[in-house]
Amino acid sequence: MIEITNIYKEFDDTPVLKGINATFENGKTSLVIGQSGSGKTVLLKCMLGLLSPEKGDICYDGRHYEDMTGDEKRDLRKEIGMVFQGGALFDSSTVEENVMFPLKMFTNNPYSEMLERVNFVLQRVNLENVNKKYPDELSGGMQKRVAIARAIVMNPKYLFCDEPNSGLDPNTAIIIDNLIQEITQEYNITTIINSHDMNSVMEIGEKIIFLKNGVKEWEGTSNDIFRTDNKAITDFVYSSNLFKKVREAQLKENK
């Protein structure tokens, strides 16, 4: 579980996050959504320790980040997996080398053990016989699955995903969404996803945080979206004709 309390962040005296409070639970996929400039990427970076908030507290299963020593922060980093926007694979490294990278960085395990772990997570994301291939030999969806394999190779407690469906076609995006949710539930991971993809919100949004201008404007589940009267979230979500039709159908069913 990750708890954030009263998080403030500013750049050049301009507030970007304005007192954000939220709890992200184990075994659930939590999505942070909002328009560009809403603060969702800055919030993610604060939780990852890449940015320091001016005020507030970030707590990992009872451990307060600001109270940690350098060694404790390094140990925490071993418990975190990250799926970057675009995958961020090393182009000059094979799939096997990409996935093995965190193991080489954070462990002293024998090569045979690392390879066994790499093969296990590649199989878990439904990739076989790709160890010696390079990223540019794979489709976009396969690259994302390699990125997920790399993110979970250390068996993390916490998984952060920044726009994991960016650049993918709708069918592949659904596959990636379902894979992330399956892994989250299977390993009881605390998963936080930054996304602008409304399909992801509806498919795997067990908890949704909506940011607007650095403020937590709304919180709920994908089902709650159909019932909320909050104009900010409905304007954001139902800007798509598809979701207008879905909501109309849901409201008719509930009458």
GROMACS .gro file of C-alpha atoms in nm:
model
  255
    1MET     CA    1   0.000   0.000   0.000
    2ILE     CA    2   0.113   0.353  -0.080
    3GLU     CA    3  -0.035   0.648   0.106
    4ILE     CA    4   0.027   1.006  -0.001
    5THR     CA    5  -0.074   1.293   0.224
    6ASN     CA    6  -0.101   1.662   0.142
    7ILE     CA    7   0.151   1.657  -0.145
    8TYR     CA    8   0.252   1.997  -0.275
    9LYS     CA    9   0.494   2.053  -0.561
   10GLU     CA   10   0.585   2.370  -0.746
   11PHE     CA   11   0.827   2.483  -1.017
   12ASP     CA   12   0.954   2.842  -1.026
   13ASP     CA   13   0.698   2.941  -0.762
   14THR     CA   14   0.416   2.799  -0.977
   15PRO     CA   15   0.210   2.532  -0.793
   16VAL     CA   16   0.176   2.205  -0.987
   17LEU     CA   17   0.038   1.977  -0.714
   18LYS     CA   18  -0.188   2.135  -0.453
   19GLY     CA   19  -0.239   1.912  -0.151
   20ILE     CA   20  -0.296   1.569  -0.306
   21ASN     CA   21  -0.420   1.291  -0.076
   22ALA     CA   22  -0.470   0.933  -0.191
   23THR     CA   23  -0.429   0.570  -0.090
   24PHE     CA   24  -0.327   0.301  -0.339
   25GLU     CA   25  -0.405  -0.054  -0.227
   26ASN     CA   26  -0.228  -0.385  -0.282
   27GLY     CA   27  -0.363  -0.607  -0.557
   28LYS     CA   28  -0.551  -0.328  -0.733
   29THR     CA   29  -0.489  -0.130  -1.050
   30SER     CA   30  -0.518   0.239  -0.968
   31LEU     CA   31  -0.529   0.489  -1.253
   32VAL     CA   32  -0.432   0.856  -1.232
   33ILE     CA   33  -0.598   1.047  -1.514
   34GLY     CA   34  -0.624   1.406  -1.626
   35GLN     CA   35  -0.546   1.641  -1.911
   36SER     CA   36  -0.191   1.735  -2.006
   37GLY     CA   37  -0.056   1.968  -1.740
   38SER     CA   38  -0.289   1.835  -1.470
   39GLY     CA   39   0.005   1.715  -1.259
   40LYS     CA   40  -0.027   1.340  -1.298
   41THR     CA   41   0.330   1.283  -1.425
   42VAL     CA   42   0.473   1.508  -1.154
   43LEU     CA   43   0.278   1.309  -0.894
   44LEU     CA   44   0.419   0.984  -1.030
   45LYS     CA   45   0.774   1.122  -1.016
   46CYS     CA   46   0.723   1.235  -0.657
   47MET     CA   47   0.609   0.886  -0.558
   48LEU     CA   48   0.911   0.738  -0.734
   49GLY     CA   49   1.148   0.971  -0.550
   50LEU     CA   50   1.256   1.140  -0.874
   51LEU     CA   51   1.115   1.472  -0.749
   52SER     CA   52   1.095   1.604  -0.394
   53PRO     CA   53   0.766   1.768  -0.298
   54GLU     CA   54   0.776   2.098  -0.111
   55LYS     CA   55   0.537   1.956   0.144
   56GLY     CA   56   0.362   1.631   0.222
   57ASP     CA   57   0.429   1.267   0.304
   58ILE     CA   58   0.471   0.953   0.092
   59CYS     CA   59   0.442   0.628   0.285
   60TYR     CA   60   0.525   0.279   0.152
   61ASP     CA   61   0.361   0.016   0.373
   62GLY     CA   62   0.424   0.220   0.685
   63ARG     CA   63   0.768   0.345   0.578
   64HIS     CA   64   0.788   0.722   0.535
   65TYR     CA   65   1.008   0.814   0.242
   66GLU     CA   66   1.143   1.133   0.399
   67ASP     CA   67   1.260   0.939   0.705
   68MET     CA   68   1.454   0.680   0.505
   69THR     CA   69   1.832   0.666   0.493
   70GLY     CA   70   2.012   0.644   0.159
   71ASP     CA   71   2.047   0.267   0.200
   72GLU     CA   72   1.679   0.231   0.284
   73LYS     CA   73   1.583   0.430  -0.025
   74ARG     CA   74   1.804   0.203  -0.235
   75ASP     CA   75   1.635  -0.101  -0.083
   76LEU     CA   76   1.296   0.052  -0.163
   77ARG     CA   77   1.405   0.103  -0.523
   78LYS     CA   78   1.455  -0.273  -0.549
   79GLU     CA   79   1.087  -0.316  -0.462
   80ILE     CA   80   0.968  -0.086  -0.742
   81GLY     CA   81   0.903  -0.182  -1.104
   82MET     CA   82   0.857   0.082  -1.373
   83VAL     CA   83   0.704   0.064  -1.720
   84PHE     CA   84   0.805   0.380  -1.902
   85GLN     CA   85   0.610   0.554  -2.175
   86GLY     CA   86   0.728   0.406  -2.504
   87GLY     CA   87   0.885   0.109  -2.323
   88ALA     CA   88   1.233   0.270  -2.294
   89LEU     CA   89   1.415  -0.048  -2.391
   90PHE     CA   90   1.787  -0.040  -2.469
   91ASP     CA   91   1.801  -0.062  -2.848
   92SER     CA   92   2.152  -0.207  -2.858
   93SER     CA   93   2.069  -0.482  -2.607
   94THR     CA   94   1.880  -0.804  -2.667
   95VAL     CA   95   1.548  -0.880  -2.500
   96GLU     CA   96   1.730  -1.106  -2.256
   97GLU     CA   97   1.980  -0.833  -2.168
   98ASN     CA   98   1.705  -0.574  -2.127
   99VAL     CA   99   1.506  -0.788  -1.886
  100MET     CA  100   1.817  -0.896  -1.696
  101PHE     CA  101   1.936  -0.538  -1.645
  102PRO     CA  102   1.769  -0.480  -1.302
  103LEU     CA  103   1.901  -0.813  -1.175
  104LYS     CA  104   2.256  -0.718  -1.269
  105MET     CA  105   2.214  -0.376  -1.108
  106PHE     CA  106   2.056  -0.482  -0.780
  107THR     CA  107   2.163  -0.843  -0.716
  108ASN     CA  108   2.474  -1.057  -0.705
  109ASN     CA  109   2.293  -1.368  -0.825
  110PRO     CA  110   2.475  -1.618  -1.046
  111TYR     CA  111   2.409  -1.577  -1.417
  112SER     CA  112   2.221  -1.908  -1.430
  113GLU     CA  113   1.974  -1.787  -1.166
  114MET     CA  114   1.926  -1.454  -1.341
  115LEU     CA  115   1.863  -1.629  -1.672
  116GLU     CA  116   1.610  -1.860  -1.509
  117ARG     CA  117   1.426  -1.559  -1.370
  118VAL     CA  118   1.437  -1.380  -1.706
  119ASN     CA  119   1.291  -1.682  -1.883
  120PHE     CA  120   1.020  -1.710  -1.618
  121VAL     CA  121   0.896  -1.351  -1.655
  122LEU     CA  122   0.916  -1.364  -2.035
  123GLN     CA  123   0.697  -1.672  -2.027
  124ARG     CA  124   0.463  -1.494  -1.784
  125VAL     CA  125   0.408  -1.211  -2.035
  126ASN     CA  126   0.353  -1.467  -2.312
  127LEU     CA  127   0.681  -1.416  -2.493
  128GLU     CA  128   0.886  -1.716  -2.604
  129ASN     CA  129   1.190  -1.755  -2.827
  130VAL     CA  130   1.267  -1.383  -2.823
  131ASN     CA  131   1.568  -1.380  -2.587
  132LYS     CA  132   1.822  -1.300  -2.856
  133LYS     CA  133   1.607  -1.060  -3.056
  134TYR     CA  134   1.656  -0.683  -3.043
  135PRO     CA  135   1.373  -0.438  -2.969
  136ASP     CA  136   1.350  -0.315  -3.329
  137GLU     CA  137   1.274  -0.673  -3.437
  138LEU     CA  138   0.958  -0.677  -3.223
  139SER     CA  139   0.613  -0.524  -3.267
  140GLY     CA  140   0.504  -0.237  -3.042
  141GLY     CA  141   0.291  -0.469  -2.831
  142MET     CA  142   0.575  -0.716  -2.787
  143GLN     CA  143   0.808  -0.434  -2.684
  144LYS     CA  144   0.559  -0.330  -2.414
  145ARG     CA  145   0.545  -0.687  -2.289
  146VAL     CA  146   0.925  -0.692  -2.268
  147ALA     CA  147   0.906  -0.368  -2.070
  148ILE     CA  148   0.655  -0.528  -1.831
  149ALA     CA  149   0.879  -0.835  -1.796
  150ARG     CA  150   1.171  -0.609  -1.705
  151ALA     CA  151   0.951  -0.422  -1.455
  152ILE     CA  152   0.848  -0.740  -1.270
  153VAL     CA  153   1.177  -0.933  -1.290
  154MET     CA  154   1.270  -0.819  -0.936
  155ASN     CA  155   0.929  -0.937  -0.807
  156PRO     CA  156   0.829  -0.583  -0.705
  157LYS     CA  157   0.581  -0.478  -0.439
  158TYR     CA  158   0.501  -0.162  -0.632
  159LEU     CA  159   0.451  -0.117  -1.006
  160PHE     CA  160   0.435   0.221  -1.179
  161CYS     CA  161   0.325   0.253  -1.542
  162ASP     CA  162   0.346   0.578  -1.737
  163GLU     CA  163   0.108   0.571  -2.034
  164PRO     CA  164   0.169   0.198  -2.100
  165ASN     CA  165  -0.066   0.198  -2.401
  166SER     CA  166   0.090   0.495  -2.576
  167GLY     CA  167   0.129   0.425  -2.947
  168LEU     CA  168  -0.059   0.094  -2.943
  169ASP     CA  169  -0.365   0.000  -3.144
  170PRO     CA  170  -0.686  -0.054  -2.940
  171ASN     CA  171  -0.674  -0.435  -2.947
  172THR     CA  172  -0.311  -0.449  -2.835
  173ALA     CA  173  -0.382  -0.187  -2.567
  174ILE     CA  174  -0.653  -0.410  -2.419
  175ILE     CA  175  -0.409  -0.703  -2.409
  176ILE     CA  176  -0.154  -0.489  -2.223
  177ASP     CA  177  -0.421  -0.362  -1.981
  178ASN     CA  178  -0.536  -0.713  -1.901
  179LEU     CA  179  -0.179  -0.834  -1.857
  180ILE     CA  180  -0.100  -0.557  -1.609
  181GLN     CA  181  -0.418  -0.629  -1.414
  182GLU     CA  182  -0.351  -1.005  -1.408
  183ILE     CA  183   0.003  -0.955  -1.279
  184THR     CA  184  -0.119  -0.704  -1.020
  185GLN     CA  185  -0.373  -0.946  -0.879
  186GLU     CA  186  -0.154  -1.255  -0.912
  187TYR     CA  187   0.138  -1.106  -0.717
  188ASN     CA  188  -0.065  -0.867  -0.497
  189ILE     CA  189   0.124  -0.565  -0.631
  190THR     CA  190   0.034  -0.203  -0.566
  191THR     CA  191  -0.001  -0.077  -0.924
  192ILE     CA  192  -0.036   0.288  -1.025
  193ILE     CA  193  -0.092   0.380  -1.389
  194ASN     CA  194  -0.081   0.723  -1.546
  195SER     CA  195  -0.314   0.718  -1.844
  196HIS     CA  196  -0.527   0.929  -2.075
  197ASP     CA  197  -0.680   0.616  -2.233
  198MET     CA  198  -1.047   0.595  -2.141
  199ASN     CA  199  -1.058   0.232  -2.253
  200SER     CA  200  -0.802   0.155  -1.982
  201VAL     CA  201  -1.014   0.344  -1.729
  202MET     CA  202  -1.318   0.131  -1.809
  203GLU     CA  203  -1.130  -0.199  -1.848
  204ILE     CA  204  -0.910  -0.201  -1.537
  205GLY     CA  205  -0.997   0.111  -1.333
  206GLU     CA  206  -1.047  -0.045  -0.992
  207LYS     CA  207  -0.958   0.294  -0.847
  208ILE     CA  208  -0.940   0.619  -1.041
  209ILE     CA  209  -0.788   0.950  -0.932
  210PHE     CA  210  -0.878   1.245  -1.153
  211LEU     CA  211  -0.647   1.547  -1.135
  212LYS     CA  212  -0.733   1.891  -1.267
  213ASN     CA  213  -0.494   2.185  -1.239
  214GLY     CA  214  -0.296   2.008  -0.968
  215VAL     CA  215  -0.599   1.927  -0.752
  216LYS     CA  216  -0.759   1.588  -0.690
  217GLU     CA  217  -1.095   1.673  -0.843
  218TRP     CA  218  -1.256   1.329  -0.819
  219GLU     CA  219  -1.195   0.974  -0.695
  220GLY     CA  220  -1.389   0.655  -0.757
  221THR     CA  221  -1.416   0.340  -0.968
  222SER     CA  222  -1.500   0.292  -1.335
  223ASN     CA  223  -1.859   0.216  -1.235
  224ASP     CA  224  -1.880   0.534  -1.028
  225ILE     CA  225  -1.805   0.742  -1.337
  226PHE     CA  226  -2.146   0.654  -1.478
  227ARG     CA  227  -2.320   0.783  -1.166
  228THR     CA  228  -2.120   1.091  -1.071
  229ASP     CA  229  -2.253   1.444  -1.104
  230ASN     CA  230  -1.902   1.592  -1.096
  231LYS     CA  231  -1.893   1.804  -1.411
  232ALA     CA  232  -1.514   1.811  -1.436
  233ILE     CA  233  -1.480   1.432  -1.462
  234THR     CA  234  -1.783   1.387  -1.686
  235ASP     CA  235  -1.660   1.657  -1.924
  236PHE     CA  236  -1.321   1.485  -1.936
  237VAL     CA  237  -1.447   1.132  -1.981
  238TYR     CA  238  -1.749   1.191  -2.202
  239SER     CA  239  -1.577   1.412  -2.454
  240SER     CA  240  -1.579   1.088  -2.652
  241ASN     CA  241  -1.906   1.001  -2.829
  242LEU     CA  242  -1.844   0.635  -2.745
  243PHE     CA  243  -1.860   0.703  -2.373
  244LYS     CA  244  -2.163   0.927  -2.409
  245LYS     CA  245  -2.346   0.631  -2.562
  246VAL     CA  246  -2.220   0.395  -2.293
  247ARG     CA  247  -2.337   0.628  -2.019
  248GLU     CA  248  -2.678   0.672  -2.177
  249ALA     CA  249  -2.715   0.292  -2.195
  250GLN     CA  250  -2.610   0.255  -1.831
  251LEU     CA  251  -2.854   0.520  -1.714
  252LYS     CA  252  -3.139   0.349  -1.900
  253GLU     CA  253  -3.054   0.016  -1.736
  254ASN     CA  254  -3.054   0.177  -1.390
  255LYS     CA  255  -3.402   0.330  -1.434
   0.00000   0.00000   0.00000
